[in-house]
Coordinates of C-alpha atoms and ligand atoms in Angstrom, one line a residue:
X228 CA 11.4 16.7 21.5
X229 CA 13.4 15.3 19.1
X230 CA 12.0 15.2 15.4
X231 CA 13.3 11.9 13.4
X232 CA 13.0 12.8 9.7
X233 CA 15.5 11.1 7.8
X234 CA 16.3 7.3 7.3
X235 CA 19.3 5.6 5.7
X236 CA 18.3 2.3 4.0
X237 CA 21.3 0.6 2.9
X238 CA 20.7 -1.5 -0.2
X239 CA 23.9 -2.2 -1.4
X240 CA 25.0 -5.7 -0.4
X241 CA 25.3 -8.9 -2.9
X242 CA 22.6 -11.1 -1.9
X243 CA 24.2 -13.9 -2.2
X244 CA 22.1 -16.0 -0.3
X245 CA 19.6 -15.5 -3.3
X246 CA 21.9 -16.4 -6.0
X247 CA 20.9 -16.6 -8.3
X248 CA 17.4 -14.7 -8.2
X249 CA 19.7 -12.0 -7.0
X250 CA 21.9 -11.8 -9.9
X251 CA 19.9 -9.5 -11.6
X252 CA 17.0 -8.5 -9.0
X253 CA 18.1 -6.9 -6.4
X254 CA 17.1 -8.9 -2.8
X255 CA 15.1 -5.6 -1.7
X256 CA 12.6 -6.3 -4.3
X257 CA 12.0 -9.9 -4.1
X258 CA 8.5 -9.8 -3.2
X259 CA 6.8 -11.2 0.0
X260 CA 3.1 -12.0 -1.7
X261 CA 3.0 -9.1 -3.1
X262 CA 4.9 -6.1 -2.3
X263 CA 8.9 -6.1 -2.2
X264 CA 10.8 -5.7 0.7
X265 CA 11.4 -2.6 0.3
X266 CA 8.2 -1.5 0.4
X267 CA 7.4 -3.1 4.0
X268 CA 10.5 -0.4 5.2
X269 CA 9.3 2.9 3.4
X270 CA 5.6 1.9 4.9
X271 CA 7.3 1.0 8.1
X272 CA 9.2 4.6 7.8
X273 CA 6.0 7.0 7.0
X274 CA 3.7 5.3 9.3
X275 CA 6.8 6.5 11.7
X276 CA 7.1 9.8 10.3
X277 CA 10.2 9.9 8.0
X278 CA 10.1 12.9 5.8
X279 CA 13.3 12.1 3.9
X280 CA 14.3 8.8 2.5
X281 CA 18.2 7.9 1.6
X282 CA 19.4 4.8 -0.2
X283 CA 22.6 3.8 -0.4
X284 CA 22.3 1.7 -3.5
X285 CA 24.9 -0.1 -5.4
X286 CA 25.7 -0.2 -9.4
X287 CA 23.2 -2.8 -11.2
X288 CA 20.1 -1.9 -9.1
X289 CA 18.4 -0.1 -11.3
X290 CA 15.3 -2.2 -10.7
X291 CA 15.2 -1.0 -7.3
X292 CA 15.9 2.8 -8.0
X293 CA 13.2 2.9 -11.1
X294 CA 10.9 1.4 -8.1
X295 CA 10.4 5.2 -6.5
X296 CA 9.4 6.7 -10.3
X297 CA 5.9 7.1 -10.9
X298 CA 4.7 4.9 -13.4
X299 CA 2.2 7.7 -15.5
X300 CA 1.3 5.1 -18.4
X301 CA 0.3 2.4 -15.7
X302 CA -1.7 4.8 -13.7
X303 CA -3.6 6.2 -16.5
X304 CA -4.7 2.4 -17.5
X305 CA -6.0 1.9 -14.1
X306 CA -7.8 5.2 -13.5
X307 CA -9.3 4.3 -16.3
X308 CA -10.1 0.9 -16.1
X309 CA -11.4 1.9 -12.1
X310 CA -9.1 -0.3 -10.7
X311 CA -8.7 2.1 -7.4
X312 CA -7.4 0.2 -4.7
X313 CA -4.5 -1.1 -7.1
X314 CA -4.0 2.6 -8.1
X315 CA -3.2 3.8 -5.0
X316 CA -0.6 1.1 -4.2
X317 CA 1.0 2.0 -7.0
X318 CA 1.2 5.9 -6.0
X319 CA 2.5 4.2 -2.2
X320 CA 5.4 3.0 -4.0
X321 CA 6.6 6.7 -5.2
X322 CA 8.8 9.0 -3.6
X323 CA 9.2 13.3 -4.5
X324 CA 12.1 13.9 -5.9
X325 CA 13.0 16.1 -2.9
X326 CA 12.2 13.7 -0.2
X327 CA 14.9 11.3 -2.2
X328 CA 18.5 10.7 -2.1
X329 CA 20.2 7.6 -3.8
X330 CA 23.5 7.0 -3.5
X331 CA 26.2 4.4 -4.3
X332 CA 28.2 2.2 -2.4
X333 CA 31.1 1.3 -5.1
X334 CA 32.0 -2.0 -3.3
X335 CA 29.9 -3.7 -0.3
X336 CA 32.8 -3.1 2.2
X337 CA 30.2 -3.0 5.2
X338 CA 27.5 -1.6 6.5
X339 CA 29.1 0.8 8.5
X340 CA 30.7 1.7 5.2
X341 CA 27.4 2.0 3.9
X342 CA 25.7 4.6 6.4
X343 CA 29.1 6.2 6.3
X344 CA 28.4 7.8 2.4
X345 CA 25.0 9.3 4.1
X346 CA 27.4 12.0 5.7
X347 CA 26.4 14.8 4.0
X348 CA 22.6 13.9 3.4
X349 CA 22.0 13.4 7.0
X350 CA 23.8 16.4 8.0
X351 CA 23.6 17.2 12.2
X352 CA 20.6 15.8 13.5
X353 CA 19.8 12.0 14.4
X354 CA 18.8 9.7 12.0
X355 CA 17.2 6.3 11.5
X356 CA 18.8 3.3 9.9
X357 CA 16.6 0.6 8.5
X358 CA 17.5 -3.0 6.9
X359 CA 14.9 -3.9 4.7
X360 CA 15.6 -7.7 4.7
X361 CA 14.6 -7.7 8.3
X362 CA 10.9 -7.0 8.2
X363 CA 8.8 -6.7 11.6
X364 CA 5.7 -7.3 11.6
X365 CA 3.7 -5.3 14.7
X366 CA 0.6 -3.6 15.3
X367 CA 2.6 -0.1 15.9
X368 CA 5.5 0.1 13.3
X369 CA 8.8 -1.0 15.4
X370 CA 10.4 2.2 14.1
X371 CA 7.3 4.0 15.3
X372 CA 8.0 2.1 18.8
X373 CA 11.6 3.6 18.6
X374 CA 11.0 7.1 17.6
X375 CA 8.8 7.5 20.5
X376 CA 11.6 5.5 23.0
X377 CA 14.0 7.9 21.7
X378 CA 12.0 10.5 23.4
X379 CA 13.2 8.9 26.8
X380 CA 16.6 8.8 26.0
X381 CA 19.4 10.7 23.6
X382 CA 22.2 9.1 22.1
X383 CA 21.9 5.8 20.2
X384 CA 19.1 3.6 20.1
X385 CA 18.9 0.0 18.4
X386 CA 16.2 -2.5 18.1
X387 CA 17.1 -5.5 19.8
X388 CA 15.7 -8.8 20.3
X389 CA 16.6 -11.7 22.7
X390 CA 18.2 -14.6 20.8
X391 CA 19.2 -18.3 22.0
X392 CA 22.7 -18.3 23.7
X393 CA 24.2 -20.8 20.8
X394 CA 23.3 -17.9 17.8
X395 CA 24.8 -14.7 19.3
X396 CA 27.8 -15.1 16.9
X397 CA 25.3 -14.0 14.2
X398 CA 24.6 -10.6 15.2
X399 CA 25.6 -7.6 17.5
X400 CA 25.3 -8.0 20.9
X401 CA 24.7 -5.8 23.6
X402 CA 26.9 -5.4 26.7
X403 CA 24.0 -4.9 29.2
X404 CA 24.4 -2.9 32.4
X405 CA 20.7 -2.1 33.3
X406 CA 17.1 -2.5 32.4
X407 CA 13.8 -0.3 32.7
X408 CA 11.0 -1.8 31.1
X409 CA 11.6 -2.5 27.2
X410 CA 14.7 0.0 27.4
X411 CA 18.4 -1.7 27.6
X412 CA 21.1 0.2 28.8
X413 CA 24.3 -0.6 27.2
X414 CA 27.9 0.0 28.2
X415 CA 29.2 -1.6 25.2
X416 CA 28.4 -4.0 21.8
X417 CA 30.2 -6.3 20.7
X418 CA 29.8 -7.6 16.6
X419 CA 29.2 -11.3 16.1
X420 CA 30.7 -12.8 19.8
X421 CA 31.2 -16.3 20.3
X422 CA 28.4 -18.1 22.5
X423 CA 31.2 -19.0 25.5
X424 CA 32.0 -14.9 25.3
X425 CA 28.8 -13.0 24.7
X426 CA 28.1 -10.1 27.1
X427 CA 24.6 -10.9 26.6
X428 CA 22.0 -12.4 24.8
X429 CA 20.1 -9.3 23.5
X430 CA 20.9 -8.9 19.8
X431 CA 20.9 -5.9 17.8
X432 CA 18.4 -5.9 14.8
X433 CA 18.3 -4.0 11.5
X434 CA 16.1 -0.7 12.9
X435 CA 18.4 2.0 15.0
X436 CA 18.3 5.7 15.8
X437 CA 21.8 7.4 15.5
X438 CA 23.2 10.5 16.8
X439 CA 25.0 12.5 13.9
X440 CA 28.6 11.3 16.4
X441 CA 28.4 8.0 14.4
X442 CA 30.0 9.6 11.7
X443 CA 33.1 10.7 13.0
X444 CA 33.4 7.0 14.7
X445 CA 32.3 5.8 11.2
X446 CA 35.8 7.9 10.3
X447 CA 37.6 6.6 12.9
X448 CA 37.2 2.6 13.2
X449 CA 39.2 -0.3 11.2
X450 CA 36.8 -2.9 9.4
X451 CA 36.2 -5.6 12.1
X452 CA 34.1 -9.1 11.7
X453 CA 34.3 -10.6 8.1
X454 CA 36.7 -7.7 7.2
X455 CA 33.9 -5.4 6.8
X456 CA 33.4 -2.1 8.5
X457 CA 30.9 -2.5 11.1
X458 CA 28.3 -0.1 12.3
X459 CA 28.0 -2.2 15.7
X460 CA 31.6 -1.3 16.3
X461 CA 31.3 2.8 15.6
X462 CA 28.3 2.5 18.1
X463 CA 30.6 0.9 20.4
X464 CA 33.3 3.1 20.3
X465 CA 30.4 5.8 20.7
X466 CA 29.5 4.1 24.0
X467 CA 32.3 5.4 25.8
X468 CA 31.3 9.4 25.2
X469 CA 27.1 9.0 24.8
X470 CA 24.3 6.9 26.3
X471 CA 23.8 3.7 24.2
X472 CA 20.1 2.1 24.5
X473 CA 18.8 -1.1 23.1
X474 CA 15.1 -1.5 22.6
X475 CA 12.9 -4.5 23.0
X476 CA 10.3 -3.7 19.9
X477 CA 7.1 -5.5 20.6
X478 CA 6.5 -7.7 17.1
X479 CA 7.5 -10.5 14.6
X480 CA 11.3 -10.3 13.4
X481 CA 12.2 -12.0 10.1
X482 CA 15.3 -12.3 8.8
X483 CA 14.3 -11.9 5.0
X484 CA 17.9 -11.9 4.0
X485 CA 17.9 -15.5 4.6
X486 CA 16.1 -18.8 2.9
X487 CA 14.2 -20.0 6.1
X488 CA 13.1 -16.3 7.4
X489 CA 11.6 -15.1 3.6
X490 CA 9.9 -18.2 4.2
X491 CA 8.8 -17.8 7.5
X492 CA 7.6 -14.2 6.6
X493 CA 5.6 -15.5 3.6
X494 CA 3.9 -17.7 5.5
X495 CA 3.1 -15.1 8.0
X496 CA 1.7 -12.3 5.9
X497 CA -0.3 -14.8 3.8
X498 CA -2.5 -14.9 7.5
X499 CA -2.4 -11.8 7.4
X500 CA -4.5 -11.9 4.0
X501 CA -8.0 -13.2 4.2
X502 CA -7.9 -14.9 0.6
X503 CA -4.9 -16.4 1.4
X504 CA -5.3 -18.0 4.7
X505 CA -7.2 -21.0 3.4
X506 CA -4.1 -22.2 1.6
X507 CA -1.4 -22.3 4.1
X508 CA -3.4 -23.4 7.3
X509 CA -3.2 -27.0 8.0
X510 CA -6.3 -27.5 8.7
X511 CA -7.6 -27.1 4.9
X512 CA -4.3 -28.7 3.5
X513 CA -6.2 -31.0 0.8
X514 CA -7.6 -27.8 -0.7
X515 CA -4.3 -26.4 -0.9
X516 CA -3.4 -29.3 -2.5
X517 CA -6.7 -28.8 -4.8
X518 CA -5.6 -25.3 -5.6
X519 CA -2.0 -26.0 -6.5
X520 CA -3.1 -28.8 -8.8
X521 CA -5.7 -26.6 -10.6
X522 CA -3.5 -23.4 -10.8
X523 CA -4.9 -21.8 -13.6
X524 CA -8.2 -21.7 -11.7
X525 CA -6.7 -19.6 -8.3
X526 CA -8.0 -16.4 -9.7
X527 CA -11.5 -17.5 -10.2
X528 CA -11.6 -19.6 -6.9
X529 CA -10.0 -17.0 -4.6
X530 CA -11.1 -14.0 -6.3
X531 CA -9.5 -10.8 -6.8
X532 CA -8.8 -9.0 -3.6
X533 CA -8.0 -5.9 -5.5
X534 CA -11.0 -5.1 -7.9
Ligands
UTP173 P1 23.8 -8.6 4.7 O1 24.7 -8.9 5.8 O2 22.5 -9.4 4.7 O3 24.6 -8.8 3.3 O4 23.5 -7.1 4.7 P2 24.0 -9.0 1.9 O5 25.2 -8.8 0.9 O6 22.9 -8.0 1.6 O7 23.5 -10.5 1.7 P3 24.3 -11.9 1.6 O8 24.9 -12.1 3.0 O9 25.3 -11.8 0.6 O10 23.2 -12.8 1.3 C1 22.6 -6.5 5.7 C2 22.2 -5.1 5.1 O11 23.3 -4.2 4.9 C3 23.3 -3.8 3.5 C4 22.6 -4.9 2.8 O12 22.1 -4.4 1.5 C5 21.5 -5.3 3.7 O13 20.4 -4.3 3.7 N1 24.8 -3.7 3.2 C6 25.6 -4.7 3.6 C7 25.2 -2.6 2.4 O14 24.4 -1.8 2.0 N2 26.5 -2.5 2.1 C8 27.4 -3.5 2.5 O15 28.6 -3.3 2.2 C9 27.0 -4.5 3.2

């Protein structure tokens, strides 16, 4: 049985869709409620048993690096003060200096660029890759789903989901050949197709499980769509020489990297939170309206979830 221990989180690219919040935080940590991006994909990774944790980070992001550092000052105020429940997020948050590797990405030439420079800290063995800006939201962590998939089949495996004909030039595409249950066989991808030329409708999204191969393609390939070297295109290449699987995950995709899905996912999680529920639903929208207008008194009316 295959053992998935390491993950790749590529956190290198601009952000520019968050310009300019992103022009000095870096997207990973702009924070749905409360808890950054970032921190929905290393939860999402231990719940699924990663061990080892590499970022490929990019120059500038120091807020996002200084994230995994304990915080010894902080914690001692809050031990002391009692404040449990907020300690031990803060200690979630950390990660030992030997489960952690950062590196950089000198210029965001791709995301197959990107997993590329974990080479050497992946070594032989398959990996996953996770995108923190898309964040699911599932009773069993998606990558959790995957790892156990994986079991079923070698090779590659990537999340997919099924998307609208008219948006399959926004993401990688499968070319389908069979089906068995949530499992996808794939004879091919295709990166960003036009709707009229689409192989499929099943679209790859940011959680996959690589065979070490990927590297050599990763060696191999020209940058493709946008100009950017493409992971969708080395796992393509792959197809021709190992089985390539899709996965149907069962749960709620949001695209955090854009406007409309951080939105979305804001308004999901809040659900999620009793103390938050009241405000969002429609059904109580002149108390939202109440709260809003009395801000300074949220904390007394809503009380504080944490103490
Ligand atoms: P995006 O396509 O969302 O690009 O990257 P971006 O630069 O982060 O955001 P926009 O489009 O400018 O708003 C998808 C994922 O791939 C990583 C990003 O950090 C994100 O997790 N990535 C992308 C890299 O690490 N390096 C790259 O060169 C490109």
């Amino acid at each position: 049985m295959t053992h998935i221990r390491k993950a790749v989180f590529p956190v290198a690219g601009l952000g520019t869709r968050f310009l300019p919040a992103t022009k000095s935080i870096p997207k990973e940590m702009l924070p749905l409620i409360d808890r950054p991006l970032i921190q929905y994909a290393i939860d999402e990774a231990r719940e699924s048993g990663i061990e080892e944790f590499i970022f490929i980070s990019a120059t500038g992001k120091t807020a996002l690096e200084d994230y995994f550092c304990s915080a010894r000052m902080l914690e001692q105020d809050l031990e002391a003060r009692g404040k449990t429940t907020l300690l031990q997020r803060l200690k979630d948050t950390q990660i030992d200096d030997d489960a952690l590797t950062i590196l950089r990405q000198d210029r965001p030439l791709g995301l197959g660029h990107a997993v590329r420079l974990a080479k050497r800290a992946v070594g032989d063995e398959p990996f996953a890759v996770m995108l923190p800006d898309d964040v699911i939201r599932a009773d069993q962590p998606a990558l959790s789903q995957m790892v156990e998939a994986y079991r079923l089949c070698e090779g590659h495996l990537v999340a997919t989901m099924t998307v609208p004909r008219e948006q399959t030039s926004n993401y990688g595409i499968l070319d389908v050949n069979g089906q068995l249950g949530r499992l996808t066989n794939a004879q091919g991808l295709v990166e960003k197709p036009r709707p009229d030329i689409a192989p499929s409708c099943e679209a790859v999204v940011g959680r996959y499980i690589l065979a070490p191969s990927i590297f050599d393609r990763l060696d191999e390939i020209r940058p493709g769509a946008g100009g950017e070297l493409q992971l969708t295109d080395a796992i393509n290449a792959d197809s021709q020489k190992i089985p390539v699987h899709g996965y149907r995950f069962a749960g709620q995709r949001f695209d955090c990297g854009s406007q409309v899905g951080f939105v979305a996912a804001t308004l999901a999680y809040a659900q999620d939170r009793p103390e938050l529920r009241s405000v969002i639903n429609p059904g109580t929208r002149d108390r939202s309206r109440d709260l809003c207008q009395n801000a300074s008194q949220i904390p007394n009316r809503i009380g504080d979830p944490y103490r």
